[in-house]
Amino acid sequence: MGWPTLSLKNGNFIPMLSRYPFIRASEFPTAWYKDDPNAPINPELIEVLKTTVLKGFIHIDAADSYGTEREVEITIKESGIPRDKLFITTKVLKGWKDARVALNDSLQQLQVDYVEMYLLHNPYVIPTTAEIQTAWKGLETLHAEGKARNIGVSNFQRNHLEALLEDCSVVPAINQLEYHPYLQRADDYVPWMREHGIEISSFKTLAPITVGKGGPLDLPLSTIAAKHNTSTSTVVPRWVIDQNVVGGTHPGDPYILSDMYNGSQSTPHPSDPSASQVFLPRHQTVRKLANRIHEQRVVLARGTPSSGKTFLARSLHTYLRGQGVKSIYIRNFPLSLEGGPSALHYLLEACHIQGFAALGHSFLRDNFVFLIDDAHTTYNNSELWLILNAMNQDHLVNVPGASFCMFSAFGTPDRGVMPHNMGSDLLVFNEHQRVFMVERFADDISLFYTTEEVDLYMEMHFQARGSDYEICDILKDTIHGLTGGQPELMDAFMHLCDMLYEAFYKDDELDIISEDDSEITQLFEVRGILEVTIAAIVNFAGLPLSPETFFPPEQEFEVLRQAQHARGQGLLFDPQSEAMLSCLTKGWLHMEENREGEFRCCFPTMFHNRLVEYLMGVQDLRYPTPPTLNRGELELMFRMRNMTIS
């Protein structure tokens, strides 16, 4: 299963959805198209691309002219996905006169030995037909040498292709063109290419719902999306794939990723054996949260750092936009507005920037949905919370207006868990206005994956690898039990499974990891191996450790000791304790209200509890000290079959 593929004339296959590591400023609000290839590495692009490949977009389409091949290289390295599971396309534009030099430079930038597809990027930069033919000969040589498994062209019109076909040894496998419902290449151009063995790859696949939004297809696309219980951002790629055209998207709107993955699986071609599968882990949660916002008008999603709030917020934004809702996603609200624009003005400008007409104070009477990430930074912004309180009061008396969903890493405005206990008592959220960290009851909405979503996530992870191995049910349950479904820890544990498979199982042609295997038994029974490995994989994100000492500061560690001794009851929240506040803001602890109305602090996952228990054992000389955290030593540690506790 996984993404559908297209068979090329030479017998090779190409995944039918790709991701371009750039966007143009004219198409989206942020530019990742580097005019200067020596410009600093763009970490935001790397994160978007990593999310992309880990969610199944195994086809990355690069180019020497994008200036982002280094970002692709880092993405490949940090994703942990084996090279043979990826399909990499790159193109030559600047170096068309000497394709060998150009490709060698691209391979060096990408840190790979070959690419699956190499394209001659644009015929219009090459002065004559003869020079186009000569440039193509250079690609044919690289194909014969194995550095380019397939070769093709981009932006070629029929006259360009006719010239190539007169004098080529290898027919272009692909011609990459702008292709979508608004631009279907009339005059029999597509059938003519296919008659000659040339398949089509598209760019600007999503144009009808991005730059072309507001056109005559809006209503038909929305109607189709509603019929299939999906969004327009799934319908368009599905249409392109159904034309046997390879679709391509840019990461300029990264939130569209989730629904596209869902859509490629939830509206498959009838002949696709995966027709009944849906692999987007959070699709049910997103829909429940959208309904909850519609019902309650003001909702707070509160968790811990790395609890998945940003991914959920972006997925929700994608879904709402696909449903025609005027969703406004705000990554960071200004920390302080003193001397700057008011909160009202900032919300208004956000509407304008994201393409919606809005006027004065009246826009709050419109049906905008504001999704504000990192909302814990707004707890001392009384103006913003007065607006939210007004919307909440309007809802109680059935006055229509804007809705808000606040995604926070800790605390609440009524129980502000900021340093020095900064907060606001302007709004108290009832139970129906809260998104909980962990699912408690069937109608709860949670930031962590539900049990069903954990299963979907794991299946999606293995599908992205090509289903080369699986893990037993007991090990799945163990991972779920330790992580509680916390997204970043789930990522780390699945990456650990990949490392174990590559180290111990792959060469022996074993395709299932079992909990009673000696390597797995050692991992869980010898204290320190699992804890240190997971901490290193997530680079301490979500596990607030010190890379130098591996221990939290002394006063915080004492609070964590008390939490560990308190077990399931948790520690009574003390707003005067700076160390407890620090544990909450860093994500070591999470605060919940019990049935008696007390606010108690507990570990967000069993793994946090296990990690603290291990550190306590190290301090008490019961467990070995943590090894240093470089990858080489971690890999060596995996191979220490007879490791014992001293």
XYZ file of C-alpha atoms in Angstrom:
646
model
C 0.000 0.000 0.000
C 1.216 3.612 0.487
C 1.276 6.197 -2.261
C 0.142 5.088 -5.729
C 2.889 4.774 -8.343
C 3.053 5.327 -12.101
C 4.796 2.864 -14.383
C 7.278 4.486 -16.788
C 8.048 3.187 -20.265
C 11.406 1.791 -19.126
C 9.699 -0.373 -16.477
C 10.609 1.801 -13.494
C 8.024 3.325 -11.160
C 7.576 6.855 -9.843
C 5.485 7.846 -6.778
C 2.480 9.856 -7.921
C 2.799 12.665 -5.375
C 5.949 14.709 -4.870
C 7.051 17.599 -2.682
C 9.084 20.551 -3.964
C 11.594 22.074 -1.518
C 10.771 25.647 -2.516
C 7.933 28.068 -2.972
C 7.689 31.295 -4.909
C 6.818 34.503 -3.123
C 4.107 35.212 -5.686
C 2.290 32.003 -4.724
C 2.624 31.935 -0.960
C 3.585 34.418 1.762
C 7.024 32.940 2.576
C 9.798 32.400 0.014
C 12.056 29.356 0.190
C 13.407 29.886 -3.301
C 17.048 30.856 -2.737
C 18.588 33.214 -5.248
C 21.876 32.714 -3.406
C 22.657 28.994 -2.891
C 25.216 30.021 -0.256
C 22.519 31.606 1.897
C 22.142 30.105 5.409
C 20.421 26.768 5.795
C 16.668 27.233 6.302
C 15.653 25.203 9.400
C 11.938 25.909 8.849
C 12.068 24.302 5.406
C 13.910 21.285 6.845
C 11.207 20.782 9.480
C 8.451 21.006 6.856
C 10.254 18.528 4.592
C 10.932 16.142 7.486
C 7.262 16.181 8.407
C 6.540 15.612 4.737
C 8.674 12.501 4.281
C 7.742 11.035 7.664
C 4.070 11.307 6.707
C 4.630 9.467 3.451
C 5.788 11.948 0.782
C 8.769 9.812 -0.250
C 9.183 11.690 -3.559
C 11.165 14.941 -3.165
C 11.547 17.081 -6.278
C 14.558 19.422 -6.106
C 16.598 21.505 -8.572
C 19.961 23.224 -8.713
C 18.135 26.524 -9.286
C 16.081 26.234 -6.069
C 19.223 26.511 -3.954
C 17.806 24.089 -1.384
C 19.571 20.797 -2.089
C 21.453 21.116 1.217
C 18.124 21.327 3.050
C 17.023 18.167 1.244
C 20.279 16.443 2.290
C 19.712 17.331 5.946
C 16.085 16.227 5.675
C 17.119 12.820 4.340
C 19.724 12.402 7.077
C 17.524 13.492 9.976
C 14.382 11.684 8.834
C 16.063 8.303 9.319
C 14.292 6.914 6.256
C 16.626 4.602 4.310
C 17.898 6.010 1.019
C 16.382 3.164 -0.994
C 12.923 4.097 0.305
C 13.089 7.625 -1.162
C 12.567 8.847 -4.708
C 14.707 11.939 -5.390
C 14.276 14.112 -8.447
C 16.533 17.038 -9.225
C 16.953 19.270 -12.270
C 19.670 21.077 -14.146
C 19.111 24.680 -15.182
C 22.216 26.718 -14.450
C 24.621 24.002 -15.537
C 22.939 22.810 -18.735
C 26.163 23.216 -20.743
C 27.884 20.508 -18.702
C 25.342 18.196 -17.083
C 28.052 15.969 -15.620
C 29.498 18.794 -13.537
C 26.017 19.973 -12.598
C 24.823 16.542 -11.463
C 28.032 15.834 -9.544
C 27.521 19.107 -7.724
C 23.892 18.184 -6.955
C 24.932 14.724 -5.724
C 27.507 16.377 -3.488
C 24.887 18.780 -2.111
C 22.379 15.964 -1.588
C 25.038 13.547 -0.271
C 23.754 10.690 -2.436
C 25.358 8.560 -5.125
C 22.507 8.786 -7.610
C 19.081 10.300 -8.181
C 15.984 8.480 -9.327
C 15.092 11.218 -11.820
C 17.201 13.956 -13.464
C 15.426 16.584 -15.558
C 16.554 19.176 -18.071
C 14.776 22.017 -16.355
C 13.812 24.548 -19.014
C 14.373 24.726 -22.785
C 13.966 28.495 -22.858
C 17.348 29.132 -21.246
C 19.070 27.146 -24.011
C 19.572 29.299 -27.125
C 19.222 26.783 -29.973
C 17.600 23.457 -30.806
C 21.029 21.952 -31.475
C 22.189 22.931 -27.999
C 19.052 21.387 -26.462
C 19.898 18.147 -28.252
C 23.510 18.333 -27.041
C 22.396 18.992 -23.473
C 20.111 15.957 -23.661
C 23.030 13.808 -24.834
C 24.772 14.767 -21.594
C 21.817 13.438 -19.585
C 21.829 10.231 -21.600
C 25.470 9.665 -20.634
C 24.679 10.152 -16.948
C 21.775 7.724 -17.286
C 24.072 5.107 -18.850
C 26.520 5.551 -15.948
C 23.776 4.959 -13.371
C 24.001 8.352 -11.712
C 20.491 9.151 -12.990
C 18.191 6.125 -12.907
C 15.674 7.963 -15.105
C 15.975 11.145 -17.163
C 13.371 13.589 -18.369
C 12.548 17.198 -19.114
C 10.551 20.057 -17.649
C 8.590 22.881 -19.305
C 9.110 21.374 -22.776
C 6.541 22.125 -25.455
C 5.796 19.829 -28.362
C 8.317 21.446 -30.719
C 11.081 20.965 -28.124
C 10.177 17.299 -27.668
C 9.969 16.692 -31.413
C 13.513 18.009 -31.733
C 14.720 15.668 -28.994
C 12.950 12.631 -30.443
C 14.713 13.192 -33.774
C 18.137 12.670 -32.234
C 17.843 10.860 -28.882
C 18.870 7.423 -27.721
C 16.754 7.573 -24.577
C 13.204 8.940 -24.716
C 12.449 11.355 -21.837
C 10.629 9.413 -19.130
C 8.808 12.504 -17.828
C 7.861 15.986 -18.945
C 7.098 18.172 -15.946
C 4.483 20.810 -16.714
C 1.968 22.987 -14.949
C -1.102 20.769 -14.883
C -4.345 21.010 -12.908
C -8.100 21.278 -13.616
C -7.678 24.836 -14.906
C -4.793 23.886 -17.226
C -5.279 20.500 -18.843
C -3.003 20.937 -21.894
C -5.403 20.938 -24.836
C -4.705 20.182 -28.517
C -3.992 16.502 -27.831
C -0.596 17.348 -26.329
C -0.878 14.870 -23.449
C -2.048 11.932 -25.631
C 0.757 12.731 -28.101
C 3.392 12.566 -25.338
C 2.028 9.272 -24.069
C 2.067 7.823 -27.581
C 5.808 8.482 -27.541
C 6.313 6.987 -24.070
C 6.563 10.301 -22.182
C 4.575 10.556 -18.945
C 3.495 13.817 -17.313
C 4.466 15.223 -13.948
C 2.700 18.333 -12.705
C 3.616 21.386 -10.714
C 1.146 23.863 -9.246
C -1.148 20.913 -8.647
C -3.068 22.831 -5.995
C -3.523 26.014 -8.035
C -7.359 25.767 -8.091
C -7.495 26.094 -4.282
C -4.514 28.446 -3.829
C -3.728 31.053 -6.501
C -6.938 30.151 -8.364
C -9.242 30.274 -5.364
C -12.411 32.223 -6.121
C -12.783 30.701 -9.584
C -15.611 28.671 -11.123
C -14.315 25.388 -9.667
C -14.803 26.473 -6.042
C -18.371 25.199 -5.808
C -17.839 21.871 -7.649
C -14.717 21.108 -5.593
C -16.500 21.907 -2.317
C -19.474 19.772 -3.363
C -17.261 16.792 -4.176
C -15.333 17.238 -0.917
C -18.531 17.304 1.126
C -19.868 14.206 -0.637
C -16.734 12.236 0.282
C -16.386 13.734 3.795
C -12.997 15.214 2.963
C -11.583 18.591 1.889
C -10.838 20.306 -1.410
C -7.127 19.878 -0.735
C -7.641 16.126 -1.147
C -9.927 16.315 -4.171
C -7.532 18.184 -6.485
C -4.525 15.835 -6.067
C -6.881 12.881 -6.418
C -8.144 14.313 -9.713
C -4.579 14.772 -10.977
C -3.621 11.220 -10.002
C -6.734 9.879 -11.715
C -5.469 11.467 -14.937
C -2.325 9.301 -14.514
C -0.305 12.436 -13.858
C 2.296 12.718 -11.093
C 1.155 15.456 -8.710
C 3.486 17.943 -7.062
C 3.015 20.388 -4.183
C 5.163 23.064 -2.601
C 5.702 23.382 1.161
C 4.533 26.999 1.136
C 1.371 25.972 2.934
C 2.655 23.074 5.072
C -0.723 22.651 6.742
C -2.100 21.197 3.530
C 0.130 18.147 3.976
C -2.123 16.332 6.417
C -5.321 16.475 4.389
C -3.473 15.623 1.188
C -2.124 12.462 2.778
C -5.565 11.639 4.063
C -7.105 12.389 0.693
C -4.740 10.254 -1.301
C -5.882 7.331 0.830
C -9.515 8.178 1.550
C -10.583 8.785 -2.039
C -8.491 6.180 -3.873
C -8.908 4.874 -7.359
C -11.412 1.992 -7.347
C -8.728 -0.461 -8.456
C -6.417 0.521 -5.577
C -6.242 -2.338 -3.031
C -5.826 0.241 -0.261
C -9.211 1.751 -1.058
C -10.623 1.162 2.406
C -7.638 2.525 4.312
C -7.216 5.972 5.855
C -3.777 6.742 7.226
C -3.907 10.290 8.522
C -3.655 9.691 12.278
C -5.633 12.725 13.403
C -8.463 12.947 10.895
C -11.205 12.018 13.414
C -9.786 14.335 16.085
C -9.603 17.212 13.609
C -13.250 16.810 12.684
C -14.344 16.516 16.331
C -12.367 19.631 17.218
C -13.870 21.569 14.302
C -17.348 20.660 15.556
C -16.426 21.561 19.141
C -15.231 25.025 18.088
C -18.464 25.522 16.155
C -20.452 24.558 19.267
C -18.442 26.437 21.911
C -16.927 29.413 20.008
C -13.904 29.600 22.388
C -11.801 26.478 23.057
C -8.481 25.897 24.859
C -6.165 23.049 23.831
C -3.597 22.740 26.613
C -0.808 20.217 26.847
C 2.957 20.260 27.279
C 5.808 21.173 24.940
C 6.013 18.587 22.130
C 2.464 17.375 22.815
C 1.409 17.761 19.171
C -0.492 21.027 19.479
C 1.117 22.687 16.452
C 0.504 19.719 14.153
C -3.096 19.525 15.327
C -3.563 23.280 14.840
C -2.186 23.155 11.310
C -4.199 20.071 10.419
C -7.319 21.790 11.716
C -6.482 24.880 9.650
C -6.139 22.725 6.535
C -9.427 20.964 7.190
C -11.356 24.173 7.875
C -9.992 25.873 4.764
C -10.963 22.821 2.747
C -14.496 23.132 4.108
C -14.684 26.759 3.019
C -14.313 28.139 6.554
C -12.377 31.393 6.954
C -9.695 29.915 9.160
C -6.827 32.178 10.301
C -3.760 30.393 11.675
C -1.438 32.524 13.845
C 1.819 30.821 14.796
C 2.921 33.366 17.416
C 0.829 36.192 18.782
C 3.003 39.197 19.753
C 4.392 38.842 23.259
C 3.763 42.488 24.073
C 1.755 45.060 22.206
C 2.928 48.077 24.165
C 3.667 50.840 21.720
C 2.568 48.597 18.849
C -0.694 47.629 17.199
C -3.610 46.571 19.372
C -4.695 42.934 19.626
C -7.749 43.807 17.560
C -5.596 45.383 14.850
C -3.272 42.361 14.822
C -6.203 39.975 14.303
C -7.524 42.215 11.530
C -4.144 42.291 9.791
C -3.896 38.492 10.052
C -7.167 38.267 8.100
C -5.793 40.574 5.410
C -2.439 38.768 5.168
C -4.178 35.429 4.743
C -6.338 36.722 1.923
C -9.642 37.740 3.499
C -11.399 41.088 3.373
C -12.181 42.379 6.861
C -13.277 45.786 8.070
C -12.750 47.476 11.415
C -14.342 46.088 14.562
C -17.132 44.455 12.560
C -14.924 41.554 11.449
C -15.485 39.976 14.879
C -19.137 39.596 13.888
C -18.047 37.538 10.879
C -17.532 33.781 10.994
C -13.725 33.816 11.155
C -12.061 31.011 13.103
C -8.785 32.112 14.711
C -6.347 29.342 15.581
C -3.660 30.810 17.846
C -0.625 28.622 18.506
C 1.724 29.070 21.495
C -1.215 30.681 23.288
C 0.573 30.435 26.652
C 2.548 33.517 25.579
C -0.706 35.514 25.515
C -1.827 34.894 29.097
C -0.741 38.386 30.166
C -2.318 40.045 27.130
C -5.514 41.229 28.765
C -6.786 42.930 25.597
C -6.791 39.675 23.642
C -8.486 37.780 26.450
C -11.118 40.481 26.810
C -11.932 39.849 23.139
C -12.178 36.114 23.789
C -14.375 36.716 26.820
C -16.669 38.926 24.731
C -16.953 36.187 22.083
C -17.726 33.676 24.821
C -20.447 35.905 26.281
C -21.932 36.459 22.817
C -22.099 32.706 22.346
C -24.075 32.310 25.583
C -26.783 34.641 24.232
C -26.641 33.243 20.669
C -25.001 36.304 19.078
C -22.998 35.190 16.000
C -19.356 36.087 15.602
C -15.761 34.893 15.396
C -14.477 31.732 17.085
C -11.132 31.064 18.739
C -9.114 27.956 19.511
C -6.058 28.594 21.668
C -3.249 26.013 21.508
C -1.145 26.247 24.660
C 1.899 24.343 25.912
C 1.003 24.816 29.580
C -1.247 26.600 32.041
C -4.507 28.419 31.551
C -5.280 32.117 31.709
C -7.335 31.525 34.853
C -4.582 29.402 36.439
C -1.644 31.054 34.740
C 1.423 28.909 35.051
C 3.893 31.461 33.756
C 7.009 32.381 35.727
C 5.897 34.581 38.643
C 2.373 33.128 38.145
C 1.417 35.661 35.503
C -2.044 35.030 34.187
C -5.550 36.368 33.800
C -8.883 35.530 35.402
C -10.819 36.952 32.460
C -12.101 33.619 31.204
C -12.708 30.277 32.886
C -13.053 27.375 30.463
C -15.650 24.752 31.190
C -14.996 21.090 30.466
C -16.587 21.230 27.020
C -14.293 24.105 26.038
C -11.130 22.165 26.750
C -8.997 19.884 24.630
C -7.322 17.517 27.083
C -3.794 16.230 26.830
C -4.818 12.567 27.015
C -8.157 11.027 26.092
C -10.124 10.065 29.227
C -13.620 9.384 27.910
C -15.049 8.612 24.475
C -16.206 12.181 23.792
C -12.920 13.780 24.903
C -10.667 15.520 22.389
C -6.968 15.039 23.133
C -3.635 16.448 22.017
C -1.963 13.046 22.337
C -2.892 10.339 19.854
C -5.855 8.190 20.823
C -5.471 4.400 20.829
C -6.942 4.220 17.332
C -4.636 6.998 16.136
C -1.575 5.254 17.572
C -2.437 2.193 15.488
C -2.949 4.349 12.394
C 0.292 6.226 13.037
C 2.305 3.013 13.313
C 0.740 1.589 10.178
C 1.486 4.822 8.341
C 5.104 4.716 9.536
C 5.617 1.198 8.210
C 3.868 2.039 4.938
C 6.265 4.955 4.426
C 9.164 2.495 4.708
C 7.626 0.146 2.175
C 6.462 -2.359 4.810
C 9.926 -3.929 5.092
C 9.322 -4.938 8.711
C 6.753 -4.806 11.516
C 6.683 -5.086 15.292
C 4.685 -7.496 17.415
C 1.491 -6.464 19.187
C 3.059 -6.655 22.657
C 5.819 -4.257 21.618
C 3.220 -1.929 20.086
C 1.314 -1.926 23.376
C 4.535 -1.284 25.307
C 5.387 1.740 23.153
C 1.858 3.083 23.509
C 1.982 2.561 27.267
C 5.278 4.419 27.663
C 4.425 7.331 25.365
C 0.722 7.664 26.073
C 0.454 8.632 22.407
C 2.621 11.763 22.791
C 3.461 12.561 19.145
C 7.139 13.411 19.500
C 7.861 10.428 21.714
C 5.973 8.217 19.250
C 8.266 9.535 16.511
C 11.308 8.773 18.664
C 10.235 5.219 19.494
C 9.452 4.413 15.870
C 12.836 5.819 14.844
C 14.381 3.563 17.494
C 12.561 0.582 15.972
C 14.004 1.548 12.577
C 17.508 1.664 14.092
C 17.029 -1.749 15.703
C 15.778 -3.244 12.449
C 18.733 -1.869 10.474
C 21.223 -3.033 13.143
C 19.962 -6.524 14.002
C 17.223 -7.764 11.672
C 17.705 -6.547 8.116
C 20.856 -8.507 7.284
C 19.300 -11.689 8.677
C 16.200 -11.127 6.499
C 13.947 -11.017 9.578
C 10.855 -8.870 9.142
C 9.295 -8.771 12.619
C 10.675 -7.343 15.867
C 9.410 -9.240 18.895
C 9.415 -8.205 22.558
C 11.215 -11.413 23.599
C 14.168 -10.926 21.232
C 17.408 -10.548 23.185
C 18.068 -7.044 21.823
C 14.620 -5.844 22.841
C 14.772 -7.522 26.243
C 18.109 -5.830 26.924
C 16.755 -2.484 25.777
C 13.951 -2.516 28.340
C 15.642 -4.374 31.199
C 19.092 -2.744 31.334
C 18.303 0.663 32.740
C 19.843 3.586 30.913
C 19.918 2.251 27.356
C 16.318 3.054 26.437
C 16.253 6.324 28.380
C 19.451 7.713 26.865
C 18.677 6.535 23.345
C 15.216 8.105 23.217
C 16.523 11.337 24.736
C 19.218 11.505 22.064
C 16.820 10.747 19.218
C 14.467 13.606 20.124
C 17.470 15.862 20.844
C 16.008 16.621 24.287
C 12.861 18.179 22.766
C 9.972 17.197 24.995
C 12.471 15.767 27.470
C 13.864 18.828 29.234
C 17.316 17.497 30.054
C 20.720 19.098 30.013
C 22.957 17.663 27.242
C 25.959 18.381 29.464
C 24.839 16.718 32.699
C 21.705 14.809 31.619
C 20.088 15.979 34.880
C 17.577 18.782 35.476
C 18.664 21.591 37.830
C 18.795 20.493 41.470
C 15.628 22.225 42.727
C 13.594 21.004 39.760
C 14.937 17.497 40.243
C 13.745 17.557 43.862
C 10.223 18.422 42.648
C 10.418 15.538 40.175
C 11.551 13.196 42.960
C 8.464 14.185 44.939
C 6.258 13.618 41.870
C 7.796 10.180 41.363
C 7.134 9.226 45.004
C 3.552 10.541 44.732
C 2.896 8.007 41.944
C -0.525 8.394 40.359
C -1.851 10.929 42.857
C 0.375 13.726 41.624
C 1.757 16.696 43.514
C -0.509 19.430 44.793
C 0.123 22.525 42.653
C 2.066 25.196 44.527
C 1.999 28.517 42.625
C 4.719 29.866 44.950
C 7.220 27.182 43.942
C 9.468 28.504 41.176
C 10.904 25.012 40.671
C 7.419 23.508 40.166
C 6.497 26.297 37.761
C 9.688 25.624 35.843
C 8.902 21.889 35.652
C 5.484 22.754 34.240
C 6.723 25.251 31.654
C 9.506 22.910 30.499
C 7.158 19.951 30.133
C 8.444 17.686 32.906
C 5.061 17.911 34.617
C 1.486 18.499 33.533
C -1.272 19.985 35.706
C -4.813 18.610 35.866
C -7.802 19.233 38.134
C -9.047 16.219 40.101
C -12.607 15.464 41.195
C -12.099 17.366 44.462
C -11.232 20.527 42.517
C -7.525 20.324 43.407
C -4.880 21.093 40.799
C -2.243 18.385 40.857
C 0.978 17.955 38.875
C 1.918 14.619 37.343
C 4.199 13.240 34.652
C 2.766 13.662 31.137
C 3.804 10.115 30.126
C 5.054 6.900 31.707
C 8.336 7.465 29.900
C 8.878 10.756 31.744
C 8.205 8.839 34.969
C 10.614 6.078 33.920
C 13.284 8.588 33.002
C 13.063 10.352 36.369
C 13.111 7.000 38.176
C 16.276 6.107 36.236
C 17.959 9.416 37.108
C 17.038 8.902 40.759
C 18.652 5.461 40.562
C 21.810 6.932 39.067
C 21.985 9.500 41.842
C 21.414 6.757 44.442
C 24.101 4.577 42.748
C 21.566 1.875 41.814
C 21.926 2.331 38.055
C 24.898 2.980 35.750
C 25.599 6.573 34.763
C 24.293 7.705 31.361
C 26.723 7.135 28.479
C 27.749 10.165 26.463
C 25.241 11.028 23.811
C 26.959 10.802 20.448
C 25.524 8.577 17.763
C 28.604 6.400 17.463
C 28.475 5.437 21.128
C 24.753 4.830 20.921
C 25.255 2.421 18.022
C 28.063 0.738 19.945
C 25.760 0.481 22.968
C 23.227 -1.380 20.834
C 25.835 -4.029 20.173
C 26.806 -4.593 23.815
C 25.044 -7.922 24.112
C 26.338 -8.771 27.598
C 25.919 -5.395 29.302
C 25.361 -5.763 33.048
C 24.531 -3.414 35.893
C 27.491 -2.687 38.176
